[in-house]
Amino acid sequence: LDIYPQSDGAIAMIVTTEDRARELTDRPVCIAGVANCYNSFYLGDRNLSDDAALREAGARAFKMAGIKKPADELDLVELAAQYSYQELLWPECLGLVADGKAGGWIESGATHFGGRLPINVSGGMLAGNPLLLGGLARAAECFLQLRGEAGERQVEGAELALCQGSTGPASQHHCVMILSAK
């Protein structure tokens, strides 16, 4: 139960201009910020108890989206946590909670459904996602949430969401996207 189950499937994302999106739907979801970053390929050159690439990708995406206090401004977060320890590490690397404080933050209920900043209300990757599509699955969940189409797991009033994906040895590469329904 510490690693995500392998499954199969597909995800498609249509990206277009804001004008074209408004022609197609009355409830578009926009990419407000996006960034990616790579860690060193050599595991011996990295501190695996931290993630410099996720910190940098998050900072760049927040800057592009004009977000100054992510934990206060975001309505929900979908993290590509492939292993249980990443549920603790990724929020810290994204600056959602101070380093070393994620455990208490999660225990407080802040990240639970109905909490101040719900994280992985979809169940996240530990509930199962198509192999190598975890990040896109996170984006698809945020899309549904921002359109108000997430059913029983709908986060009320969600307008700004963060989705994150990673790949490579020990999460060498990270991508962070801020999606907006505003």
Tab-separated table of C-alpha atoms in Angstrom:
chain	number	residue	atom	x	y	z
A	1	LEU	CA	0.000	0.000	0.000
A	2	ASP	CA	3.073	2.264	-0.133
A	3	ILE	CA	3.271	2.432	-3.950
A	4	TYR	CA	0.637	3.185	-6.558
A	5	PRO	CA	-0.952	0.209	-8.329
A	6	GLN	CA	-0.153	-0.170	-12.012
A	7	SER	CA	-3.149	0.260	-14.239
A	8	ASP	CA	-3.912	1.079	-17.842
A	9	GLY	CA	-5.855	3.872	-19.475
A	10	ALA	CA	-5.597	7.078	-21.472
A	11	ILE	CA	-6.074	10.784	-20.901
A	12	ALA	CA	-6.432	13.544	-23.483
A	13	MET	CA	-6.100	17.265	-22.920
A	14	ILE	CA	-7.227	19.882	-25.428
A	15	VAL	CA	-5.267	23.129	-25.162
A	16	THR	CA	-6.398	26.162	-27.148
A	17	THR	CA	-6.585	29.937	-26.934
A	18	GLU	CA	-8.863	31.567	-24.395
A	19	ASP	CA	-11.054	33.023	-27.165
A	20	ARG	CA	-11.513	29.618	-28.821
A	21	ALA	CA	-12.209	27.985	-25.447
A	22	ARG	CA	-14.970	30.527	-24.787
A	23	GLU	CA	-16.476	29.641	-28.186
A	24	LEU	CA	-16.538	25.961	-27.194
A	25	THR	CA	-17.872	26.268	-23.638
A	26	ASP	CA	-19.319	28.745	-21.196
A	27	ARG	CA	-17.101	27.316	-18.417
A	28	PRO	CA	-13.511	27.222	-19.684
A	29	VAL	CA	-10.617	26.274	-17.463
A	30	CYS	CA	-7.461	28.282	-18.134
A	31	ILE	CA	-3.799	27.541	-17.491
A	32	ALA	CA	-2.768	30.429	-15.250
A	33	GLY	CA	0.771	29.187	-14.661
A	34	VAL	CA	2.973	26.278	-15.675
A	35	ALA	CA	6.594	25.305	-15.155
A	36	ASN	CA	8.837	22.269	-15.089
A	37	CYS	CA	12.296	21.516	-13.787
A	38	TYR	CA	14.752	18.603	-13.680
A	39	ASN	CA	16.870	17.342	-10.808
A	40	SER	CA	20.290	15.830	-11.420
A	41	PHE	CA	20.083	12.423	-13.073
A	42	TYR	CA	22.642	10.970	-10.648
A	43	LEU	CA	20.904	10.012	-7.427
A	44	GLY	CA	24.155	10.383	-5.478
A	45	ASP	CA	24.174	14.094	-6.369
A	46	ARG	CA	20.714	14.685	-4.901
A	47	ASN	CA	19.235	15.082	-1.447
A	48	LEU	CA	16.325	12.636	-1.641
A	49	SER	CA	14.729	14.079	1.504
A	50	ASP	CA	14.061	17.294	-0.420
A	51	ASP	CA	13.303	18.113	-4.048
A	52	ALA	CA	14.958	21.169	-5.580
A	53	ALA	CA	13.254	20.662	-8.962
A	54	LEU	CA	9.763	20.666	-7.436
A	55	ARG	CA	10.587	23.760	-5.383
A	56	GLU	CA	11.762	25.559	-8.537
A	57	ALA	CA	8.893	24.387	-10.762
A	58	GLY	CA	6.372	25.420	-8.112
A	59	ALA	CA	7.963	28.845	-7.623
A	60	ARG	CA	7.959	29.498	-11.377
A	61	ALA	CA	4.333	28.385	-11.821
A	62	PHE	CA	3.208	30.507	-8.855
A	63	LYS	CA	5.036	33.533	-10.254
A	64	MET	CA	3.437	33.085	-13.687
A	65	ALA	CA	-0.016	32.777	-12.067
A	66	GLY	CA	0.577	35.784	-9.787
A	67	ILE	CA	0.261	33.650	-6.655
A	68	LYS	CA	2.115	34.999	-3.632
A	69	LYS	CA	0.683	32.809	-0.813
A	70	PRO	CA	-0.210	29.442	-2.368
A	71	ALA	CA	-1.698	27.861	0.770
A	72	ASP	CA	-4.074	30.824	1.133
A	73	GLU	CA	-4.934	31.339	-2.536
A	74	LEU	CA	-5.394	27.798	-3.875
A	75	ASP	CA	-8.708	25.988	-3.477
A	76	LEU	CA	-7.423	22.457	-4.042
A	77	VAL	CA	-4.264	20.536	-4.921
A	78	GLU	CA	-3.765	17.287	-6.819
A	79	LEU	CA	-0.287	15.808	-6.282
A	80	ALA	CA	1.293	12.949	-8.224
A	81	ALA	CA	2.437	11.151	-5.092
A	82	GLN	CA	3.518	7.724	-6.346
A	83	TYR	CA	4.694	6.677	-2.873
A	84	SER	CA	3.242	7.542	0.520
A	85	TYR	CA	6.243	9.626	1.679
A	86	GLN	CA	5.609	12.028	-1.215
A	87	GLU	CA	2.244	12.977	0.321
A	88	LEU	CA	4.372	14.622	3.040
A	89	LEU	CA	7.315	15.883	0.982
A	90	TRP	CA	5.573	17.455	-2.030
A	91	PRO	CA	3.443	19.997	-0.055
A	92	GLU	CA	6.572	21.137	1.777
A	93	CYS	CA	8.539	21.503	-1.466
A	94	LEU	CA	5.689	23.517	-2.965
A	95	GLY	CA	5.694	25.869	0.034
A	96	LEU	CA	2.160	24.935	1.072
A	97	VAL	CA	3.409	24.147	4.564
A	98	ALA	CA	6.728	24.742	6.340
A	99	ASP	CA	9.430	22.091	6.049
A	100	GLY	CA	8.958	19.310	8.587
A	101	LYS	CA	5.352	20.341	9.331
A	102	ALA	CA	3.382	18.356	6.713
A	103	GLY	CA	2.565	15.477	9.083
A	104	GLY	CA	0.875	17.708	11.636
A	105	TRP	CA	-0.804	19.718	8.893
A	106	ILE	CA	-2.342	16.573	7.416
A	107	GLU	CA	-3.338	15.266	10.879
A	108	SER	CA	-5.080	18.598	11.598
A	109	GLY	CA	-7.507	17.877	8.746
A	110	ALA	CA	-6.445	20.913	6.710
A	111	THR	CA	-5.779	18.767	3.633
A	112	HIS	CA	-8.826	16.510	3.974
A	113	PHE	CA	-12.005	16.855	1.937
A	114	GLY	CA	-13.756	19.835	3.514
A	115	GLY	CA	-10.466	21.117	4.995
A	116	ARG	CA	-8.810	24.466	4.294
A	117	LEU	CA	-6.750	23.139	1.340
A	118	PRO	CA	-7.985	19.738	0.144
A	119	ILE	CA	-5.209	17.604	-1.350
A	120	ASN	CA	-5.883	14.600	-3.597
A	121	VAL	CA	-9.627	14.437	-3.028
A	122	SER	CA	-9.633	12.117	-6.061
A	123	GLY	CA	-7.703	9.555	-4.029
A	124	GLY	CA	-4.487	10.499	-5.799
A	125	MET	CA	-2.112	8.102	-7.467
A	126	LEU	CA	-2.126	5.692	-4.532
A	127	ALA	CA	-5.706	4.915	-5.553
A	128	GLY	CA	-4.496	3.980	-9.061
A	129	ASN	CA	-3.673	5.850	-12.260
A	130	PRO	CA	-2.529	4.864	-15.726
A	131	LEU	CA	1.234	4.362	-15.722
A	132	LEU	CA	3.138	7.537	-16.720
A	133	LEU	CA	-0.080	9.578	-16.818
A	134	GLY	CA	-0.315	10.513	-13.147
A	135	GLY	CA	0.263	14.205	-13.811
A	136	LEU	CA	-2.377	14.359	-16.533
A	137	ALA	CA	-4.796	12.496	-14.279
A	138	ARG	CA	-4.196	15.205	-11.662
A	139	ALA	CA	-4.912	17.893	-14.289
A	140	ALA	CA	-8.090	16.084	-15.376
A	141	GLU	CA	-9.304	15.991	-11.763
A	142	CYS	CA	-8.601	19.713	-11.322
A	143	PHE	CA	-10.464	20.413	-14.578
A	144	LEU	CA	-13.531	18.542	-13.315
A	145	GLN	CA	-13.324	20.304	-9.950
A	146	LEU	CA	-13.057	23.772	-11.499
A	147	ARG	CA	-16.048	23.092	-13.747
A	148	GLY	CA	-18.087	21.823	-10.785
A	149	GLU	CA	-18.336	18.332	-12.313
A	150	ALA	CA	-16.530	16.203	-9.700
A	151	GLY	CA	-19.657	14.662	-8.207
A	152	GLU	CA	-19.455	13.463	-4.587
A	153	ARG	CA	-15.862	14.667	-4.239
A	154	GLN	CA	-16.625	18.208	-5.469
A	155	VAL	CA	-14.751	20.926	-3.560
A	156	GLU	CA	-17.338	23.679	-3.166
A	157	GLY	CA	-16.417	27.007	-4.743
A	158	ALA	CA	-13.176	25.718	-6.303
A	159	GLU	CA	-11.756	28.340	-8.693
A	160	LEU	CA	-7.970	27.899	-8.475
A	161	ALA	CA	-6.166	24.562	-8.422
A	162	LEU	CA	-2.643	23.181	-8.554
A	163	CYS	CA	-1.828	19.919	-10.314
A	164	GLN	CA	1.612	18.322	-10.298
A	165	GLY	CA	3.258	15.453	-12.094
A	166	SER	CA	6.660	13.817	-11.884
A	167	THR	CA	8.672	11.207	-13.707
A	168	GLY	CA	12.168	9.762	-13.801
A	169	PRO	CA	14.373	8.118	-11.177
A	170	ALA	CA	13.221	9.245	-7.706
A	171	SER	CA	11.066	11.944	-9.329
A	172	GLN	CA	13.832	13.519	-11.366
A	173	HIS	CA	11.451	15.747	-13.342
A	174	HIS	CA	8.497	17.790	-12.072
A	175	CYS	CA	5.789	19.788	-13.803
A	176	VAL	CA	3.462	22.109	-11.907
A	177	MET	CA	0.358	23.653	-13.440
A	178	ILE	CA	-2.021	26.200	-11.962
A	179	LEU	CA	-5.514	25.957	-13.430
A	180	SER	CA	-8.141	28.665	-13.048
A	181	ALA	CA	-11.888	28.910	-13.556
A	182	LYS	CA	-11.859	32.650	-12.769
